[in-house]
């Protein structure tokens, strides 16, 4: 990996680490767990990719990311529907 790309990745990681530190100051673990519980009550638990792959075996399985934004490019397709 070239130095420029590496520098960008390092700066992204450092910015995210600082974001986590700041977020922990603003929201307690108890509040975060309450938000998660509320979300899961309304929308259900997150899908486990590993469980889905195991259920479909030996059929072909694909794991993909649907990206709506990029740290370097900003918003890509914020309103796009992954379904």
PDB file of N, CA and C in Angstrom:
ATOM      1  N   UNK A   1       0.849  -1.169   0.000  1.00  0.00           N
ATOM      2  CA  UNK A   1       0.000   0.000   0.000  1.00  0.00           C
ATOM      3  C   UNK A   1       0.895   1.232   0.000  1.00  0.00           C
ATOM      4  N   UNK A   2       0.572   2.221  -0.814  1.00  0.00           N
ATOM      5  CA  UNK A   2       1.420   3.406  -0.894  1.00  0.00           C
ATOM      6  C   UNK A   2       1.261   4.268   0.347  1.00  0.00           C
ATOM      7  N   UNK A   3       2.256   5.128   0.588  1.00  0.00           N
ATOM      8  CA  UNK A   3       2.246   5.987   1.771  1.00  0.00           C
ATOM      9  C   UNK A   3       1.027   6.886   1.840  1.00  0.00           C
ATOM     10  N   UNK A   4       0.595   7.440   0.687  1.00  0.00           N
ATOM     11  CA  UNK A   4      -0.565   8.331   0.676  1.00  0.00           C
ATOM     12  C   UNK A   4      -1.838   7.626   1.103  1.00  0.00           C
ATOM     13  N   UNK A   5      -2.055   6.442   0.553  1.00  0.00           N
ATOM     14  CA  UNK A   5      -3.241   5.659   0.914  1.00  0.00           C
ATOM     15  C   UNK A   5      -3.167   5.259   2.381  1.00  0.00           C
ATOM     16  N   UNK A   6      -1.992   4.823   2.806  1.00  0.00           N
ATOM     17  CA  UNK A   6      -1.805   4.428   4.207  1.00  0.00           C
ATOM     18  C   UNK A   6      -2.092   5.606   5.131  1.00  0.00           C
ATOM     19  N   UNK A   7      -1.610   6.805   4.762  1.00  0.00           N
ATOM     20  CA  UNK A   7      -1.845   7.992   5.585  1.00  0.00           C
ATOM     21  C   UNK A   7      -3.335   8.293   5.705  1.00  0.00           C
ATOM     22  N   UNK A   8      -4.058   8.155   4.606  1.00  0.00           N
ATOM     23  CA  UNK A   8      -5.505   8.398   4.623  1.00  0.00           C
ATOM     24  C   UNK A   8      -6.191   7.387   5.536  1.00  0.00           C
ATOM     25  N   UNK A   9      -5.823   6.119   5.414  1.00  0.00           N
ATOM     26  CA  UNK A   9      -6.431   5.088   6.257  1.00  0.00           C
ATOM     27  C   UNK A   9      -6.127   5.327   7.730  1.00  0.00           C
ATOM     28  N   UNK A  10      -4.888   5.691   8.038  1.00  0.00           N
ATOM     29  CA  UNK A  10      -4.513   5.973   9.433  1.00  0.00           C
ATOM     30  C   UNK A  10      -5.325   7.146   9.961  1.00  0.00           C
ATOM     31  N   UNK A  11      -5.489   8.189   9.165  1.00  0.00           N
ATOM     32  CA  UNK A  11      -6.255   9.350   9.637  1.00  0.00           C
ATOM     33  C   UNK A  11      -7.728   8.999   9.829  1.00  0.00           C
ATOM     34  N   UNK A  12      -8.279   8.141   8.976  1.00  0.00           N
ATOM     35  CA  UNK A  12      -9.670   7.702   9.143  1.00  0.00           C
ATOM     36  C   UNK A  12      -9.819   6.913  10.437  1.00  0.00           C
ATOM     37  N   UNK A  13      -8.894   5.992  10.698  1.00  0.00           N
ATOM     38  CA  UNK A  13      -8.946   5.187  11.926  1.00  0.00           C
ATOM     39  C   UNK A  13      -8.832   6.082  13.154  1.00  0.00           C
ATOM     40  N   UNK A  14      -7.911   7.029  13.131  1.00  0.00           N
ATOM     41  CA  UNK A  14      -7.731   7.925  14.277  1.00  0.00           C
ATOM     42  C   UNK A  14      -8.977   8.782  14.504  1.00  0.00           C
ATOM     43  N   UNK A  15      -9.589   9.260  13.429  1.00  0.00           N
ATOM     44  CA  UNK A  15     -10.811  10.057  13.556  1.00  0.00           C
ATOM     45  C   UNK A  15     -11.939   9.223  14.153  1.00  0.00           C
ATOM     46  N   UNK A  16     -12.064   7.967  13.724  1.00  0.00           N
ATOM     47  CA  UNK A  16     -13.114   7.091  14.257  1.00  0.00           C
ATOM     48  C   UNK A  16     -12.886   6.791  15.731  1.00  0.00           C
ATOM     49  N   UNK A  17     -11.613   6.576  16.098  1.00  0.00           N
ATOM     50  CA  UNK A  17     -11.299   6.336  17.510  1.00  0.00           C
ATOM     51  C   UNK A  17     -11.716   7.534  18.352  1.00  0.00           C
ATOM     52  N   UNK A  18     -11.419   8.739  17.870  1.00  0.00           N
ATOM     53  CA  UNK A  18     -11.806   9.945  18.609  1.00  0.00           C
ATOM     54  C   UNK A  18     -13.321  10.068  18.669  1.00  0.00           C
ATOM     55  N   UNK A  19     -13.996   9.710  17.588  1.00  0.00           N
ATOM     56  CA  UNK A  19     -15.463   9.750  17.566  1.00  0.00           C
ATOM     57  C   UNK A  19     -16.033   8.826  18.647  1.00  0.00           C
ATOM     58  N   UNK A  20     -15.459   7.649  18.794  1.00  0.00           N
ATOM     59  CA  UNK A  20     -15.911   6.695  19.817  1.00  0.00           C
ATOM     60  C   UNK A  20     -15.687   7.270  21.210  1.00  0.00           C
ATOM     61  N   UNK A  21     -14.520   7.867  21.437  1.00  0.00           N
ATOM     62  CA  UNK A  21     -14.228   8.482  22.742  1.00  0.00           C
ATOM     63  C   UNK A  21     -15.254   9.565  23.045  1.00  0.00           C
ATOM     64  N   UNK A  22     -15.534  10.429  22.068  1.00  0.00           N
ATOM     65  CA  UNK A  22     -16.508  11.506  22.260  1.00  0.00           C
ATOM     66  C   UNK A  22     -17.912  10.955  22.496  1.00  0.00           C
ATOM     67  N   UNK A  23     -18.291   9.931  21.737  1.00  0.00           N
ATOM     68  CA  UNK A  23     -19.625   9.339  21.877  1.00  0.00           C
ATOM     69  C   UNK A  23     -19.801   8.709  23.249  1.00  0.00           C
ATOM     70  N   UNK A  24     -18.742   8.087  23.777  1.00  0.00           N
ATOM     71  CA  UNK A  24     -18.827   7.479  25.109  1.00  0.00           C
ATOM     72  C   UNK A  24     -19.041   8.529  26.188  1.00  0.00           C
ATOM     73  N   UNK A  25     -18.565   9.743  25.961  1.00  0.00           N
ATOM     74  CA  UNK A  25     -18.768  10.835  26.919  1.00  0.00           C
ATOM     75  C   UNK A  25     -20.218  11.315  26.894  1.00  0.00           C
ATOM     76  N   UNK A  26     -20.846  11.246  25.721  1.00  0.00           N
ATOM     77  CA  UNK A  26     -22.200  11.773  25.547  1.00  0.00           C
ATOM     78  C   UNK A  26     -23.294  10.771  25.895  1.00  0.00           C
ATOM     79  N   UNK A  27     -23.032   9.482  25.723  1.00  0.00           N
ATOM     80  CA  UNK A  27     -24.060   8.459  25.919  1.00  0.00           C
ATOM     81  C   UNK A  27     -23.518   7.356  26.815  1.00  0.00           C
ATOM     82  N   UNK A  28     -24.257   7.070  27.881  1.00  0.00           N
ATOM     83  CA  UNK A  28     -23.819   6.003  28.782  1.00  0.00           C
ATOM     84  C   UNK A  28     -24.095   4.639  28.146  1.00  0.00           C
ATOM     85  N   UNK A  29     -23.441   3.626  28.674  1.00  0.00           N
ATOM     86  CA  UNK A  29     -23.668   2.270  28.168  1.00  0.00           C
ATOM     87  C   UNK A  29     -25.122   1.864  28.383  1.00  0.00           C
ATOM     88  N   UNK A  30     -25.690   2.251  29.528  1.00  0.00           N
ATOM     89  CA  UNK A  30     -27.088   1.909  29.818  1.00  0.00           C
ATOM     90  C   UNK A  30     -28.026   2.554  28.796  1.00  0.00           C
ATOM     91  N   UNK A  31     -27.769   3.833  28.457  1.00  0.00           N
ATOM     92  CA  UNK A  31     -28.593   4.509  27.451  1.00  0.00           C
ATOM     93  C   UNK A  31     -28.448   3.841  26.084  1.00  0.00           C
ATOM     94  N   UNK A  32     -27.229   3.466  25.743  1.00  0.00           N
ATOM     95  CA  UNK A  32     -26.989   2.796  24.468  1.00  0.00           C
ATOM     96  C   UNK A  32     -27.714   1.456  24.408  1.00  0.00           C
ATOM     97  N   UNK A  33     -27.641   0.694  25.491  1.00  0.00           N
ATOM     98  CA  UNK A  33     -28.343  -0.596  25.529  1.00  0.00           C
ATOM     99  C   UNK A  33     -29.856  -0.399  25.420  1.00  0.00           C
ATOM    100  N   UNK A  34     -30.380   0.666  26.034  1.00  0.00           N
ATOM    101  CA  UNK A  34     -31.815   0.963  25.941  1.00  0.00           C
ATOM    102  C   UNK A  34     -32.197   1.306  24.501  1.00  0.00           C
ATOM    103  N   UNK A  35     -31.357   2.087  23.825  1.00  0.00           N
ATOM    104  CA  UNK A  35     -31.625   2.425  22.422  1.00  0.00           C
ATOM    105  C   UNK A  35     -31.614   1.173  21.542  1.00  0.00           C
ATOM    106  N   UNK A  36     -30.662   0.286  21.809  1.00  0.00           N
ATOM    107  CA  UNK A  36     -30.582  -0.967  21.050  1.00  0.00           C
ATOM    108  C   UNK A  36     -31.840  -1.796  21.269  1.00  0.00           C
ATOM    109  N   UNK A  37     -32.279  -1.898  22.522  1.00  0.00           N
ATOM    110  CA  UNK A  37     -33.481  -2.680  22.838  1.00  0.00           C
ATOM    111  C   UNK A  37     -34.702  -2.095  22.137  1.00  0.00           C
ATOM    112  N   UNK A  38     -34.822  -0.771  22.134  1.00  0.00           N
ATOM    113  CA  UNK A  38     -35.944  -0.115  21.463  1.00  0.00           C
ATOM    114  C   UNK A  38     -35.907  -0.388  19.963  1.00  0.00           C
ATOM    115  N   UNK A  39     -34.729  -0.261  19.376  1.00  0.00           N
ATOM    116  CA  UNK A  39     -34.582  -0.517  17.940  1.00  0.00           C
ATOM    117  C   UNK A  39     -34.955  -1.957  17.601  1.00  0.00           C
ATOM    118  N   UNK A  40     -34.440  -2.902  18.399  1.00  0.00           N
ATOM    119  CA  UNK A  40     -34.722  -4.312  18.126  1.00  0.00           C
ATOM    120  C   UNK A  40     -36.198  -4.634  18.321  1.00  0.00           C
ATOM    121  N   UNK A  41     -36.859  -3.961  19.266  1.00  0.00           N
ATOM    122  CA  UNK A  41     -38.291  -4.184  19.471  1.00  0.00           C
ATOM    123  C   UNK A  41     -39.085  -3.724  18.247  1.00  0.00           C
ATOM    124  N   UNK A  42     -38.637  -2.645  17.613  1.00  0.00           N
ATOM    125  CA  UNK A  42     -39.347  -2.101  16.451  1.00  0.00           C
ATOM    126  C   UNK A  42     -38.977  -2.807  15.143  1.00  0.00           C
ATOM    127  N   UNK A  43     -37.704  -3.195  15.004  1.00  0.00           N
ATOM    128  CA  UNK A  43     -37.216  -3.694  13.719  1.00  0.00           C
ATOM    129  C   UNK A  43     -36.724  -5.134  13.744  1.00  0.00           C
ATOM    130  N   UNK A  44     -36.635  -5.732  14.910  1.00  0.00           N
ATOM    131  CA  UNK A  44     -36.091  -7.077  15.026  1.00  0.00           C
ATOM    132  C   UNK A  44     -34.582  -7.048  15.204  1.00  0.00           C
ATOM    133  N   UNK A  45     -34.045  -8.202  15.561  1.00  0.00           N
ATOM    134  CA  UNK A  45     -32.596  -8.298  15.784  1.00  0.00           C
ATOM    135  C   UNK A  45     -31.859  -8.275  14.446  1.00  0.00           C
ATOM    136  N   UNK A  46     -30.585  -7.872  14.471  1.00  0.00           N
ATOM    137  CA  UNK A  46     -29.798  -7.889  13.231  1.00  0.00           C
ATOM    138  C   UNK A  46     -29.682  -9.308  12.676  1.00  0.00           C
ATOM    139  N   UNK A  47     -29.555  -9.407  11.372  1.00  0.00           N
ATOM    140  CA  UNK A  47     -29.398 -10.701  10.713  1.00  0.00           C
ATOM    141  C   UNK A  47     -27.962 -11.172  10.909  1.00  0.00           C
ATOM    142  N   UNK A  48     -27.789 -12.426  11.292  1.00  0.00           N
ATOM    143  CA  UNK A  48     -26.457 -13.006  11.426  1.00  0.00           C
ATOM    144  C   UNK A  48     -26.050 -13.609  10.087  1.00  0.00           C
ATOM    145  N   UNK A  49     -25.039 -13.032   9.481  1.00  0.00           N
ATOM    146  CA  UNK A  49     -24.579 -13.546   8.189  1.00  0.00           C
ATOM    147  C   UNK A  49     -24.099 -14.988   8.325  1.00  0.00           C
ATOM    148  N   UNK A  50     -23.405 -15.283   9.421  1.00  0.00           N
ATOM    149  CA  UNK A  50     -22.905 -16.647   9.618  1.00  0.00           C
ATOM    150  C   UNK A  50     -24.056 -17.652   9.711  1.00  0.00           C
ATOM    151  N   UNK A  51     -25.137 -17.290  10.409  1.00  0.00           N
ATOM    152  CA  UNK A  51     -26.296 -18.193  10.496  1.00  0.00           C
ATOM    153  C   UNK A  51     -26.926 -18.399   9.120  1.00  0.00           C
ATOM    154  N   UNK A  52     -27.045 -17.317   8.353  1.00  0.00           N
ATOM    155  CA  UNK A  52     -27.638 -17.421   7.014  1.00  0.00           C
ATOM    156  C   UNK A  52     -26.796 -18.305   6.101  1.00  0.00           C
ATOM    157  N   UNK A  53     -25.477 -18.171   6.189  1.00  0.00           N
ATOM    158  CA  UNK A  53     -24.593 -19.008   5.373  1.00  0.00           C
ATOM    159  C   UNK A  53     -24.733 -20.466   5.782  1.00  0.00           C
ATOM    160  N   UNK A  54     -24.756 -20.719   7.102  1.00  0.00           N
ATOM    161  CA  UNK A  54     -24.885 -22.096   7.591  1.00  0.00           C
ATOM    162  C   UNK A  54     -26.217 -22.709   7.159  1.00  0.00           C
ATOM    163  N   UNK A  55     -27.297 -21.908   7.166  1.00  0.00           N
ATOM    164  CA  UNK A  55     -28.615 -22.410   6.768  1.00  0.00           C
ATOM    165  C   UNK A  55     -28.654 -22.758   5.284  1.00  0.00           C
ATOM    166  N   UNK A  56     -27.912 -22.013   4.473  1.00  0.00           N
ATOM    167  CA  UNK A  56     -27.971 -22.236   3.031  1.00  0.00           C
ATOM    168  C   UNK A  56     -26.956 -23.266   2.546  1.00  0.00           C
ATOM    169  N   UNK A  57     -26.022 -23.664   3.393  1.00  0.00           N
ATOM    170  CA  UNK A  57     -24.984 -24.627   2.987  1.00  0.00           C
ATOM    171  C   UNK A  57     -25.644 -25.929   2.568  1.00  0.00           C
ATOM    172  N   UNK A  58     -25.219 -26.611   1.570  1.00  0.00           N
ATOM    173  CA  UNK A  58     -24.040 -26.342   0.748  1.00  0.00           C
ATOM    174  C   UNK A  58     -24.344 -25.449  -0.451  1.00  0.00           C
ATOM    175  N   UNK A  59     -25.457 -24.737  -0.431  1.00  0.00           N
ATOM    176  CA  UNK A  59     -25.764 -23.826  -1.530  1.00  0.00           C
ATOM    177  C   UNK A  59     -24.780 -22.662  -1.532  1.00  0.00           C
ATOM    178  N   UNK A  60     -24.717 -21.982  -2.634  1.00  0.00           N
ATOM    179  CA  UNK A  60     -23.821 -20.834  -2.727  1.00  0.00           C
ATOM    180  C   UNK A  60     -24.325 -19.710  -1.821  1.00  0.00           C
ATOM    181  N   UNK A  61     -23.409 -18.995  -1.191  1.00  0.00           N
ATOM    182  CA  UNK A  61     -23.760 -17.872  -0.329  1.00  0.00           C
ATOM    183  C   UNK A  61     -22.895 -16.674  -0.692  1.00  0.00           C
ATOM    184  N   UNK A  62     -23.498 -15.508  -0.625  1.00  0.00           N
ATOM    185  CA  UNK A  62     -22.769 -14.276  -0.920  1.00  0.00           C
ATOM    186  C   UNK A  62     -22.973 -13.318   0.241  1.00  0.00           C
ATOM    187  N   UNK A  63     -21.888 -12.752   0.724  1.00  0.00           N
ATOM    188  CA  UNK A  63     -21.964 -11.696   1.736  1.00  0.00           C
ATOM    189  C   UNK A  63     -21.509 -10.419   1.054  1.00  0.00           C
ATOM    190  N   UNK A  64     -22.324  -9.373   1.128  1.00  0.00           N
ATOM    191  CA  UNK A  64     -21.991  -8.127   0.442  1.00  0.00           C
ATOM    192  C   UNK A  64     -22.308  -6.940   1.332  1.00  0.00           C
ATOM    193  N   UNK A  65     -21.655  -5.844   1.030  1.00  0.00           N
ATOM    194  CA  UNK A  65     -21.906  -4.607   1.755  1.00  0.00           C
ATOM    195  C   UNK A  65     -22.659  -3.671   0.825  1.00  0.00           C
ATOM    196  N   UNK A  66     -23.693  -3.031   1.348  1.00  0.00           N
ATOM    197  CA  UNK A  66     -24.428  -2.033   0.583  1.00  0.00           C
ATOM    198  C   UNK A  66     -24.011  -0.689   1.144  1.00  0.00           C
ATOM    199  N   UNK A  67     -23.240   0.040   0.392  1.00  0.00           N
ATOM    200  CA  UNK A  67     -22.609   1.255   0.908  1.00  0.00           C
ATOM    201  C   UNK A  67     -23.386   2.491   0.470  1.00  0.00           C
ATOM    202  N   UNK A  68     -23.819   3.281   1.441  1.00  0.00           N
ATOM    203  CA  UNK A  68     -24.538   4.517   1.156  1.00  0.00           C
ATOM    204  C   UNK A  68     -23.640   5.746   1.241  1.00  0.00           C
ATOM    205  N   UNK A  69     -22.487   5.605   1.922  1.00  0.00           N
ATOM    206  CA  UNK A  69     -21.573   6.734   2.064  1.00  0.00           C
ATOM    207  C   UNK A  69     -20.150   6.224   2.212  1.00  0.00           C
ATOM    208  N   UNK A  70     -19.218   7.100   1.912  1.00  0.00           N
ATOM    209  CA  UNK A  70     -17.799   6.766   1.998  1.00  0.00           C
ATOM    210  C   UNK A  70     -17.082   7.865   2.768  1.00  0.00           C
ATOM    211  N   UNK A  71     -16.137   7.512   3.645  1.00  0.00           N
ATOM    212  CA  UNK A  71     -15.401   8.544   4.368  1.00  0.00           C
ATOM    213  C   UNK A  71     -14.679   9.514   3.433  1.00  0.00           C
ATOM    214  N   UNK A  72     -14.191   9.018   2.313  1.00  0.00           N
ATOM    215  CA  UNK A  72     -13.443   9.890   1.405  1.00  0.00           C
ATOM    216  C   UNK A  72     -14.327  10.579   0.368  1.00  0.00           C
ATOM    217  N   UNK A  73     -15.425   9.946  -0.032  1.00  0.00           N
ATOM    218  CA  UNK A  73     -16.278  10.504  -1.085  1.00  0.00           C
ATOM    219  C   UNK A  73     -17.569  11.120  -0.553  1.00  0.00           C
ATOM    220  N   UNK A  74     -17.888  10.896   0.714  1.00  0.00           N
ATOM    221  CA  UNK A  74     -19.139  11.414   1.264  1.00  0.00           C
ATOM    222  C   UNK A  74     -20.313  10.545   0.865  1.00  0.00           C
ATOM    223  N   UNK A  75     -21.496  11.159   0.789  1.00  0.00           N
ATOM    224  CA  UNK A  75     -22.705  10.417   0.444  1.00  0.00           C
ATOM    225  C   UNK A  75     -22.607   9.857  -0.970  1.00  0.00           C
ATOM    226  N   UNK A  76     -23.033   8.600  -1.113  1.00  0.00           N
ATOM    227  CA  UNK A  76     -23.026   7.954  -2.423  1.00  0.00           C
ATOM    228  C   UNK A  76     -24.468   7.793  -2.906  1.00  0.00           C
ATOM    229  N   UNK A  77     -25.259   7.080  -2.113  1.00  0.00           N
ATOM    230  CA  UNK A  77     -26.658   6.841  -2.473  1.00  0.00           C
ATOM    231  C   UNK A  77     -27.451   6.690  -1.186  1.00  0.00           C
ATOM    232  N   UNK A  78     -27.643   7.805  -0.471  1.00  0.00           N
ATOM    233  CA  UNK A  78     -28.264   7.743   0.854  1.00  0.00           C
ATOM    234  C   UNK A  78     -29.674   7.182   0.838  1.00  0.00           C
ATOM    235  N   UNK A  79     -30.418   7.413  -0.215  1.00  0.00           N
ATOM    236  CA  UNK A  79     -31.811   6.968  -0.257  1.00  0.00           C
ATOM    237  C   UNK A  79     -31.991   5.623  -0.958  1.00  0.00           C
ATOM    238  N   UNK A  80     -30.925   4.996  -1.362  1.00  0.00           N
ATOM    239  CA  UNK A  80     -31.028   3.717  -2.069  1.00  0.00           C
ATOM    240  C   UNK A  80     -31.564   2.630  -1.141  1.00  0.00           C
ATOM    241  N   UNK A  81     -32.363   1.737  -1.697  1.00  0.00           N
ATOM    242  CA  UNK A  81     -32.955   0.639  -0.936  1.00  0.00           C
ATOM    243  C   UNK A  81     -32.183  -0.641  -1.230  1.00  0.00           C
ATOM    244  N   UNK A  82     -31.570  -1.205  -0.196  1.00  0.00           N
ATOM    245  CA  UNK A  82     -30.751  -2.408  -0.377  1.00  0.00           C
ATOM    246  C   UNK A  82     -31.586  -3.646  -0.680  1.00  0.00           C
ATOM    247  N   UNK A  83     -32.860  -3.620  -0.340  1.00  0.00           N
ATOM    248  CA  UNK A  83     -33.717  -4.780  -0.578  1.00  0.00           C
ATOM    249  C   UNK A  83     -34.070  -4.818  -2.009  1.00  0.00           C
TER     250      UNK A  83
END
